[in-house]
Coordinates of N, CA and C in Angstrom, one line a residue:
T1 N 2.8 19.2 15.2 CA 1.4 18.8 15.4 C 1.4 17.3 15.8
E2 N 0.6 17.0 16.8 CA 0.3 15.6 17.2 C -1.1 15.3 17.1
A3 N -1.5 14.6 16.0 CA -2.9 14.3 15.8 C -3.0 12.9 15.1
R4 N -4.1 12.2 15.4 CA -4.3 10.9 14.9 C -5.8 10.6 14.7
P5 N -6.1 9.8 13.7 CA -7.6 9.4 13.6 C -8.0 8.5 14.7
A6 N -9.1 8.9 15.4 CA -9.6 8.1 16.5 C -10.6 7.0 16.1
G7 N -11.1 7.2 14.9 CA -12.1 6.2 14.4 C -12.5 6.5 13.0
M8 N -13.0 5.5 12.3 CA -13.4 5.6 10.9 C -14.5 4.7 10.6
V9 N -15.5 5.3 9.9 CA -16.7 4.5 9.4 C -16.8 4.7 7.9
T10 N -16.8 3.7 7.2 CA -17.0 3.8 5.7 C -18.3 3.1 5.3
E11 N -19.2 3.9 4.7 CA -20.5 3.5 4.3 C -20.6 3.4 2.8
Y12 N -21.2 2.3 2.3 CA -21.4 2.0 0.9 C -22.9 1.8 0.6
Q13 N -23.4 2.7 -0.2 CA -24.8 2.5 -0.7 C -24.7 2.0 -2.1
V14 N -25.0 0.7 -2.3 CA -24.8 0.1 -3.6 C -26.1 0.0 -4.3
D15 N -26.1 0.3 -5.6 CA -27.3 0.3 -6.4 C -27.2 -0.9 -7.4
R16 N -28.4 -1.3 -8.0 CA -28.5 -2.4 -8.9 C -27.6 -2.3 -10.2
D17 N -27.3 -1.0 -10.5 CA -26.5 -0.8 -11.7 C -25.0 -0.9 -11.4
G18 N -24.6 -1.2 -10.2 CA -23.2 -1.4 -9.8 C -22.6 -0.1 -9.4
G19 N -23.3 1.0 -9.3 CA -22.8 2.2 -8.8 C -22.9 2.3 -7.3
A20 N -22.1 3.1 -6.7 CA -22.1 3.2 -5.2 C -21.8 4.6 -4.8
T21 N -22.5 5.0 -3.7 CA -22.2 6.2 -3.0 C -21.5 5.9 -1.7
V22 N -20.3 6.4 -1.6 CA -19.4 6.0 -0.5 C -19.2 7.2 0.4
T23 N -19.4 7.0 1.7 CA -19.3 8.1 2.7 C -18.2 7.6 3.7
V24 N -17.2 8.4 3.8 CA -16.1 8.1 4.8 C -16.2 9.1 5.9
R25 N -16.3 8.6 7.1 CA -16.4 9.5 8.3 C -15.2 9.3 9.2
I26 N -14.4 10.3 9.4 CA -13.2 10.2 10.2 C -13.3 11.1 11.4
Q27 N -13.0 10.6 12.5 CA -12.8 11.5 13.7 C -11.3 11.6 14.0
W28 N -10.9 12.9 14.0 CA -9.5 13.2 14.3 C -9.4 13.7 15.8
R29 N -8.4 13.2 16.5 CA -8.1 13.7 17.8 C -6.8 14.5 17.8
V30 N -6.8 15.8 18.0 CA -5.7 16.7 18.0 C -5.1 16.8 19.4
L31 N -4.0 16.2 19.7 CA -3.4 16.2 21.0 C -2.5 17.4 21.3
A32 N -1.9 17.9 20.3 CA -1.0 19.1 20.5 C -0.9 19.8 19.1
G33 N -0.6 21.1 19.2 CA -0.5 21.9 18.0 C -1.8 22.0 17.2
R34 N -1.7 22.1 15.9 CA -2.9 22.3 15.1 C -2.8 21.3 13.9
L35 N -4.0 20.7 13.6 CA -4.1 19.8 12.4 C -4.4 20.7 11.2
H36 N -3.6 20.7 10.2 CA -3.8 21.5 9.0 C -4.2 20.7 7.8
Q37 N -3.8 19.5 7.7 CA -4.0 18.8 6.4 C -3.8 17.3 6.6
F38 N -4.5 16.5 5.8 CA -4.3 15.1 5.7 C -4.7 14.6 4.4
D39 N -4.2 13.4 4.0 CA -4.5 12.8 2.7 C -5.3 11.6 2.8
L40 N -6.2 11.4 1.8 CA -6.9 10.1 1.6 C -6.3 9.5 0.4
A41 N -5.7 8.3 0.5 CA -5.0 7.6 -0.6 C -5.8 6.3 -1.0
E42 N -5.4 5.8 -2.2 CA -6.0 4.6 -2.7 C -7.5 4.6 -2.8
L43 N -8.0 5.8 -3.2 CA -9.4 5.9 -3.5 C -9.7 5.5 -4.9
P44 N -11.0 5.3 -5.3 CA -11.3 5.0 -6.7 C -10.8 6.1 -7.6
T45 N -10.2 5.8 -8.8 CA -9.8 6.8 -9.7 C -10.9 7.5 -10.4
D46 N -12.1 6.9 -10.4 CA -13.3 7.5 -11.1 C -14.2 8.2 -10.1
L47 N -13.7 8.5 -8.9 CA -14.6 9.1 -7.9 C -15.1 10.5 -8.4
S48 N -16.3 10.8 -8.0 CA -16.9 12.1 -8.2 C -17.3 12.6 -6.8
L49 N -16.6 13.7 -6.4 CA -16.8 14.2 -5.0 C -18.1 14.9 -4.9
L50 N -18.9 14.4 -3.9 CA -20.2 15.1 -3.6 C -20.2 16.0 -2.4
E51 N -19.4 15.7 -1.4 CA -19.3 16.5 -0.2 C -18.0 16.3 0.5
A52 N -17.5 17.3 1.1 CA -16.4 17.3 2.1 C -16.6 18.3 3.1
S53 N -16.8 17.9 4.4 CA -17.2 18.9 5.4 C -16.6 18.4 6.7
A54 N -16.5 19.4 7.7 CA -15.9 19.1 9.0 C -16.6 19.9 10.0
T55 N -16.7 19.3 11.3 CA -17.3 20.0 12.4 C -16.4 19.7 13.6
N56 N -16.4 20.7 14.5 CA -15.6 20.5 15.7 C -16.4 19.8 16.8
A57 N -15.8 19.7 18.0 CA -16.4 19.0 19.1 C -17.8 19.4 19.5
V58 N -18.1 20.7 19.3 CA -19.4 21.2 19.7 C -20.3 21.3 18.5
G59 N -19.9 20.7 17.3 CA -20.8 20.7 16.1 C -20.7 21.9 15.2
A60 N -19.8 22.8 15.5 CA -19.7 24.0 14.7 C -18.9 23.7 13.4
P61 N -19.3 24.2 12.3 CA -18.5 23.9 11.0 C -17.1 24.4 11.1
V62 N -16.2 23.6 10.5 CA -14.8 24.0 10.3 C -14.5 24.2 8.9
P63 N -13.9 25.3 8.5 CA -13.6 25.5 7.0 C -12.7 24.4 6.5
L64 N -13.1 23.9 5.3 CA -12.4 22.8 4.7 C -12.2 23.0 3.2
S65 N -11.1 22.6 2.6 CA -10.9 22.6 1.2 C -10.3 21.3 0.8
T66 N -10.5 21.0 -0.5 CA -9.9 19.7 -1.0 C -9.1 20.0 -2.3
R67 N -8.2 19.1 -2.6 CA -7.4 19.2 -3.8 C -7.0 17.7 -4.1
S68 N -7.0 17.4 -5.4 CA -6.6 16.1 -5.9 C -5.3 16.2 -6.5
P69 N -4.2 15.7 -5.8 CA -2.9 15.8 -6.4 C -2.6 14.7 -7.4
G70 N -3.5 13.7 -7.5 CA -3.3 12.7 -8.5 C -4.5 11.7 -8.4
P71 N -4.6 10.8 -9.4 CA -5.7 9.9 -9.4 C -5.8 9.1 -8.1
G72 N -7.0 9.0 -7.6 CA -7.2 8.2 -6.4 C -6.7 8.8 -5.1
R73 N -6.3 10.1 -5.1 CA -5.8 10.8 -3.9 C -6.6 12.1 -3.7
L74 N -6.9 12.3 -2.4 CA -7.6 13.6 -2.0 C -6.9 14.2 -0.9
E75 N -6.5 15.4 -1.1 CA -5.8 16.2 0.0 C -6.8 17.1 0.6
I76 N -6.9 17.0 2.0 CA -8.0 17.7 2.7 C -7.3 18.7 3.6
S77 N -7.6 20.0 3.5 CA -7.0 21.1 4.3 C -8.1 21.6 5.2
L78 N -7.7 21.8 6.5 CA -8.6 22.4 7.5 C -8.1 23.7 8.0
A79 N -9.0 24.6 8.3 CA -8.5 25.9 8.8 C -9.6 26.6 9.6
D80 N -9.3 27.2 10.7 CA -10.2 28.1 11.4 C -9.5 29.5 11.3
A81 N -9.9 30.4 12.1 CA -9.4 31.8 12.0 C -7.9 31.9 12.2
Q82 N -7.3 30.9 13.0 CA -5.9 30.9 13.2 C -5.1 30.0 12.3
G83 N -5.8 29.2 11.5 CA -5.2 28.2 10.6 C -5.1 26.9 11.3
G84 N -5.6 25.8 10.7 CA -5.6 24.5 11.3 C -6.7 24.4 12.4
V85 N -6.7 23.2 12.9 CA -7.7 22.9 14.0 C -6.9 22.6 15.3
R86 N -7.2 23.3 16.3 CA -6.4 23.2 17.6 C -6.9 22.0 18.4
R87 N -6.3 21.8 19.5 CA -6.5 20.7 20.4 C -8.0 20.3 20.6
G88 N -8.3 19.1 20.5 CA -9.7 18.6 20.6 C -10.0 17.6 19.5
T89 N -11.2 17.5 19.1 CA -11.6 16.5 18.1 C -12.3 17.3 16.9
V90 N -12.1 16.7 15.8 CA -12.8 17.2 14.6 C -13.3 16.0 13.8
D91 N -14.6 16.1 13.3 CA -15.2 15.1 12.5 C -15.2 15.5 11.1
V92 N -14.7 14.7 10.2 CA -14.6 15.0 8.8 C -15.5 14.0 8.0
V93 N -16.3 14.5 7.1 CA -17.1 13.6 6.2 C -16.7 13.9 4.8
V94 N -16.4 12.8 4.1 CA -16.1 12.8 2.6 C -17.1 11.9 2.0
R95 N -17.8 12.4 1.0 CA -18.8 11.5 0.3 C -18.6 11.7 -1.2
Y96 N -18.6 10.5 -1.9 CA -18.3 10.5 -3.3 C -19.0 9.3 -4.0
T97 N -19.2 9.4 -5.3 CA -19.7 8.3 -6.1 C -18.6 7.6 -6.9
T98 N -18.9 6.3 -7.1 CA -17.9 5.5 -7.9 C -18.7 4.4 -8.6
S99 N -18.1 3.7 -9.5 CA -18.7 2.5 -10.2 C -18.0 1.3 -9.8
L100 N -18.6 0.4 -9.0 CA -18.0 -0.9 -8.7 C -18.0 -1.8 -9.9
R101 N -19.0 -1.6 -10.7 CA -19.1 -2.4 -12.0 C -17.9 -2.1 -12.9
A102 N -17.6 -0.8 -13.1 CA -16.5 -0.4 -14.0 C -15.1 -0.9 -13.5
Q103 N -15.0 -1.0 -12.1 CA -13.8 -1.4 -11.5 C -13.6 -2.9 -11.4
G104 N -14.7 -3.7 -11.8 CA -14.6 -5.1 -11.7 C -14.7 -5.6 -10.3
L105 N -15.4 -4.9 -9.4 CA -15.5 -5.2 -8.0 C -16.8 -5.9 -7.6
V106 N -17.6 -6.3 -8.6 CA -18.7 -7.1 -8.4 C -18.6 -8.3 -9.4
R107 N -18.6 -9.5 -8.9 CA -18.4 -10.7 -9.7 C -19.4 -11.8 -9.3
R108 N -19.6 -12.7 -10.2 CA -20.5 -13.8 -9.9 C -19.8 -15.0 -9.3
A109 N -20.4 -15.6 -8.3 CA -19.8 -16.8 -7.7 C -21.0 -17.7 -7.4
G110 N -21.3 -18.5 -8.4 CA -22.5 -19.4 -8.3 C -23.8 -18.6 -8.3
T111 N -24.6 -18.7 -7.3 CA -25.8 -17.9 -7.2 C -25.6 -16.6 -6.5
D112 N -24.4 -16.3 -6.0 CA -24.1 -15.1 -5.3 C -23.4 -14.1 -6.2
A113 N -23.6 -12.8 -5.9 CA -22.8 -11.7 -6.4 C -21.9 -11.3 -5.3
V114 N -20.6 -11.3 -5.5 CA -19.6 -11.0 -4.4 C -19.0 -9.6 -4.7
L115 N -19.2 -8.7 -3.7 CA -18.7 -7.4 -3.9 C -17.4 -7.2 -3.0
E116 N -16.4 -6.6 -3.6 CA -15.1 -6.4 -2.9 C -15.0 -4.9 -2.7
L117 N -14.9 -4.5 -1.4 CA -14.9 -3.1 -1.0 C -13.7 -2.8 -0.1
S118 N -13.1 -1.7 -0.3 CA -11.9 -1.4 0.5 C -12.0 0.0 1.1
S119 N -11.4 0.2 2.3 CA -11.3 1.5 2.9 C -9.9 2.0 2.8
P120 N -9.7 3.3 2.8 CA -8.3 3.9 2.6 C -7.4 3.5 3.8
P121 N -6.1 3.3 3.5 CA -5.2 3.0 4.6 C -4.8 4.3 5.4
W122 N -4.3 4.1 6.6 CA -3.8 5.2 7.4 C -2.4 5.0 7.9
E123 N -1.7 6.1 8.0 CA -0.3 6.1 8.5 C -0.2 5.5 9.9
H124 N -1.2 5.9 10.7 CA -1.3 5.4 12.1 C -2.4 4.3 12.2
G125 N -2.3 3.4 13.0 CA -3.3 2.4 13.2 C -4.5 2.9 13.9
L126 N -5.7 2.2 13.8 CA -6.9 2.6 14.4 C -7.3 1.6 15.5
A127 N -7.9 2.1 16.6 CA -8.4 1.2 17.6 C -9.6 0.4 17.1
A128 N -10.3 1.0 16.2 CA -11.5 0.4 15.6 C -11.9 1.0 14.3
A129 N -12.4 0.2 13.4 CA -12.9 0.7 12.1 C -14.2 0.0 11.8
E130 N -15.1 0.7 11.1 CA -16.4 0.1 10.8 C -16.7 0.3 9.3
A131 N -17.3 -0.8 8.8 CA -17.8 -0.7 7.4 C -19.2 -1.1 7.4
R132 N -20.0 -0.3 6.6 CA -21.5 -0.6 6.5 C -21.8 -0.6 5.0
V133 N -22.4 -1.8 4.6 CA -22.7 -2.0 3.2 C -24.2 -2.2 3.0
A134 N -24.8 -1.2 2.3 CA -26.3 -1.3 2.1 C -26.6 -1.7 0.7
L135 N -27.4 -2.7 0.5 CA -27.8 -3.2 -0.8 C -29.3 -3.3 -0.8
P136 N -29.9 -3.3 -2.0 CA -31.4 -3.5 -2.1 C -31.7 -4.9 -1.5
S137 N -32.8 -4.9 -0.8 CA -33.3 -6.2 -0.2 C -33.6 -7.2 -1.3
S138 N -33.4 -8.5 -1.0 CA -33.7 -9.5 -1.9 C -34.2 -10.8 -1.2
A139 N -34.5 -11.9 -1.9 CA -34.9 -13.1 -1.3 C -33.9 -13.6 -0.3
R140 N -32.6 -13.5 -0.6 CA -31.5 -13.9 0.3 C -30.8 -12.7 0.8
R141 N -30.7 -12.7 2.1 CA -30.1 -11.5 2.8 C -28.6 -11.5 2.5
A142 N -28.1 -10.3 2.3 CA -26.7 -10.1 2.1 C -25.9 -10.5 3.3
Q143 N -24.7 -11.0 3.2 CA -23.9 -11.4 4.3 C -22.4 -11.2 4.0
W144 N -21.6 -11.0 5.1 CA -20.2 -10.9 5.0 C -19.6 -12.2 4.6
V145 N -18.6 -12.2 3.7 CA -17.9 -13.4 3.3 C -16.7 -13.5 4.3
A146 N -16.8 -14.4 5.3 CA -15.9 -14.5 6.4 C -14.5 -14.8 5.9
D147 N -13.5 -14.2 6.4 CA -12.1 -14.6 6.1 C -11.3 -14.8 7.4
E148 N -10.0 -14.8 7.3 CA -9.2 -15.1 8.4 C -8.8 -13.9 9.3
T149 N -9.3 -12.8 8.9 CA -8.9 -11.6 9.7 C -9.5 -11.7 11.1
A150 N -8.7 -11.5 12.1 CA -9.2 -11.6 13.5 C -9.8 -10.3 13.9
G151 N -10.7 -10.5 14.9 CA -11.3 -9.3 15.6 C -12.4 -8.6 14.8
I152 N -13.2 -9.3 14.0 CA -14.3 -8.7 13.2 C -15.6 -9.2 13.7
E153 N -16.5 -8.3 14.0 CA -17.9 -8.6 14.3 C -18.8 -8.2 13.2
S154 N -19.7 -9.1 12.8 CA -20.6 -8.9 11.6 C -22.0 -9.1 12.0
T155 N -22.9 -8.2 11.5 CA -24.3 -8.3 11.6 C -25.0 -7.9 10.3
T156 N -26.1 -8.4 10.0 CA -26.9 -8.0 8.8 C -28.3 -7.7 9.3
N157 N -28.8 -6.5 9.0 CA -30.2 -6.1 9.4 C -30.9 -5.5 8.2
A158 N -32.2 -5.6 8.2 CA -33.1 -5.0 7.2 C -33.4 -3.5 7.7
E159 N -33.1 -2.6 6.8 CA -33.4 -1.2 7.1 C -34.2 -0.6 5.9
G160 N -35.5 -0.6 6.1 CA -36.4 -0.1 5.0 C -36.3 -1.1 3.8
S161 N -35.9 -0.6 2.6 CA -35.9 -1.5 1.4 C -34.5 -2.0 1.2
R162 N -33.6 -1.9 2.2 CA -32.2 -2.4 2.0 C -31.8 -3.3 3.1
D163 N -30.9 -4.2 2.8 CA -30.1 -5.0 3.8 C -28.8 -4.3 4.1
V164 N -28.5 -4.1 5.3 CA -27.3 -3.4 5.7 C -26.4 -4.4 6.5
V165 N -25.2 -4.7 5.9 CA -24.2 -5.5 6.5 C -23.2 -4.6 7.3
R166 N -23.1 -4.8 8.5 CA -22.3 -3.9 9.4 C -21.1 -4.8 9.9
L167 N -19.9 -4.3 9.7 CA -18.7 -4.9 10.1 C -17.9 -4.0 11.0
L168 N -17.5 -4.5 12.2 CA -16.7 -3.8 13.1 C -15.4 -4.5 13.3
R169 N -14.3 -3.9 13.0 CA -13.0 -4.5 13.2 C -12.3 -3.8 14.3
H170 N -11.9 -4.7 15.3 CA -11.1 -4.2 16.4 C -9.6 -4.2 16.0
R171 N -9.0 -3.0 16.0 CA -7.6 -2.7 15.7 C -7.4 -2.9 14.2
L172 N -7.1 -1.8 13.5 CA -6.7 -1.8 12.1 C -5.3 -1.3 12.1
P173 N -4.3 -2.2 11.7 CA -2.9 -1.8 11.8 C -2.6 -0.7 10.9
A174 N -1.5 0.0 11.2 CA -1.1 1.2 10.4 C -0.8 0.7 8.9
A175 N -1.2 1.6 8.0 CA -0.9 1.4 6.5 C -1.6 0.2 6.0
T176 N -2.7 -0.2 6.6 CA -3.4 -1.4 6.2 C -4.7 -1.0 5.4
R177 N -4.8 -1.5 4.2 CA -6.0 -1.3 3.4 C -7.0 -2.4 3.7
W178 N -8.0 -2.1 4.4 CA -9.0 -3.1 4.8 C -10.0 -3.4 3.7
T179 N -9.9 -4.7 3.2 CA -10.8 -5.1 2.1 C -11.8 -6.1 2.7
V180 N -13.1 -5.9 2.4 CA -14.2 -6.8 2.9 C -14.9 -7.3 1.6
R181 N -15.5 -8.5 1.8 CA -16.2 -9.1 0.7 C -17.6 -9.4 1.2
V182 N -18.6 -9.0 0.5 CA -20.0 -9.2 0.8 C -20.7 -10.0 -0.3
A183 N -21.4 -11.0 0.1 CA -22.2 -11.8 -0.9 C -23.6 -11.4 -0.8
A184 N -24.2 -11.3 -2.0 CA -25.7 -10.9 -2.1 C -26.3 -11.8 -3.2
D185 N -27.6 -11.8 -3.3 CA -28.3 -12.5 -4.4 C -27.8 -12.0 -5.7
A186 N -27.3 -12.8 -6.6 CA -26.9 -12.4 -7.9 C -28.0 -11.8 -8.7
N187 N -29.2 -12.1 -8.4 CA -30.3 -11.5 -9.2 C -30.4 -10.0 -9.0
L188 N -29.8 -9.4 -8.0 CA -29.8 -8.0 -7.8 C -29.0 -7.3 -9.0
F189 N -28.2 -8.0 -9.6 CA -27.3 -7.4 -10.7 C -27.5 -8.2 -12.0
P190 N -28.6 -8.0 -12.7 CA -28.8 -8.8 -13.9 C -27.7 -8.7 -15.0
W191 N -27.0 -7.6 -15.0 CA -25.9 -7.4 -16.0 C -24.7 -8.4 -15.7
L192 N -24.7 -9.1 -14.6 CA -23.6 -10.1 -14.3 C -23.8 -11.3 -15.2
G193 N -24.9 -11.5 -15.8 CA -25.1 -12.7 -16.6 C -25.4 -13.9 -15.7
S194 N -25.6 -15.1 -16.3 CA -25.9 -16.3 -15.6 C -24.8 -17.3 -15.5
A195 N -23.6 -17.0 -16.0 CA -22.6 -18.0 -15.9 C -22.1 -18.3 -14.5
A196 N -22.1 -19.5 -14.1 CA -21.7 -19.9 -12.8 C -20.2 -19.7 -12.6
G197 N -19.7 -19.3 -11.5 CA -18.3 -19.2 -11.3 C -17.9 -19.8 -9.9
H198 N -16.7 -19.7 -9.6 CA -16.2 -20.2 -8.4 C -15.5 -19.1 -7.6
G199 N -15.7 -19.1 -6.3 CA -15.2 -18.0 -5.5 C -15.6 -18.2 -4.1
P200 N -15.3 -17.3 -3.2 CA -15.7 -17.3 -1.8 C -17.2 -17.2 -1.7
R201 N -17.8 -18.0 -0.8 CA -19.2 -18.0 -0.5 C -19.4 -17.5 0.9
A202 N -20.5 -16.9 1.1 CA -20.8 -16.4 2.5 C -21.1 -17.6 3.4
T203 N -20.7 -17.5 4.6 CA -21.1 -18.5 5.6 C -22.5 -18.2 6.1
R204 N -23.5 -18.9 5.7 CA -24.9 -18.6 6.1 C -25.3 -19.5 7.2
H205 N -26.0 -18.9 8.2 CA -26.4 -19.6 9.4 C -27.9 -19.9 9.3

C-alpha cells in the first residue's frame, strides 16, 4: 500500500472550565493498493472518544472501527466490501474530549492565560497543517504566541460568541509534534487564580 496524509486540520473548542473538544480531520491520499489502518499517537491519555468516521471522494461513508492499544494511542481501521480503501482520497474525522486543566496545559502569564496545544505527529511529512483554536470572546482577543517556527500564518476572527485563532503551517516535517501556544484573557479561567507569572506573551498589534 502506498498512502500518505495529504492534509490535517486540528480544531480545539475550549471552555471556561479548561475542558476542550478536539476534532482532528485527516485527508488520506491512496496512491496504490488499499489503506487498511493507521494510528494516531501522543493523544491525551484522558481522551473520551465522541466520533470516528470516514467518507470517500464522493462523500459516501466508509466503514471504520477504532481500538486503543495503549494510553494516548488510537488505532483506526478502514474497510469497504473488499477490505481497506482503494486508490483515491478518504477523509477521516476523529472527535474527542479532554481536560487541558487536568494536564496543566493552561497556565497564567501576567494578565494572560497561555494554552499549549499539540497535534499528533505523522510518519510522513505534510505539505500543510492547520490548527484552529476557539475560545469564549473576551475584552482582549485571543492571539497566537509567536515563536521561531518558520512558515506559519496566523489570523484571529470573531465567530459568534467565540474568538477563533487560525494557524496555517506550510510544511510539517515527518514525526514532528506541532505545538502551538495561544494567549487569551486570564479572566476567562477564574480557577487560574490571580498570581502573576512569567512566560511567553502574545505579540499584539
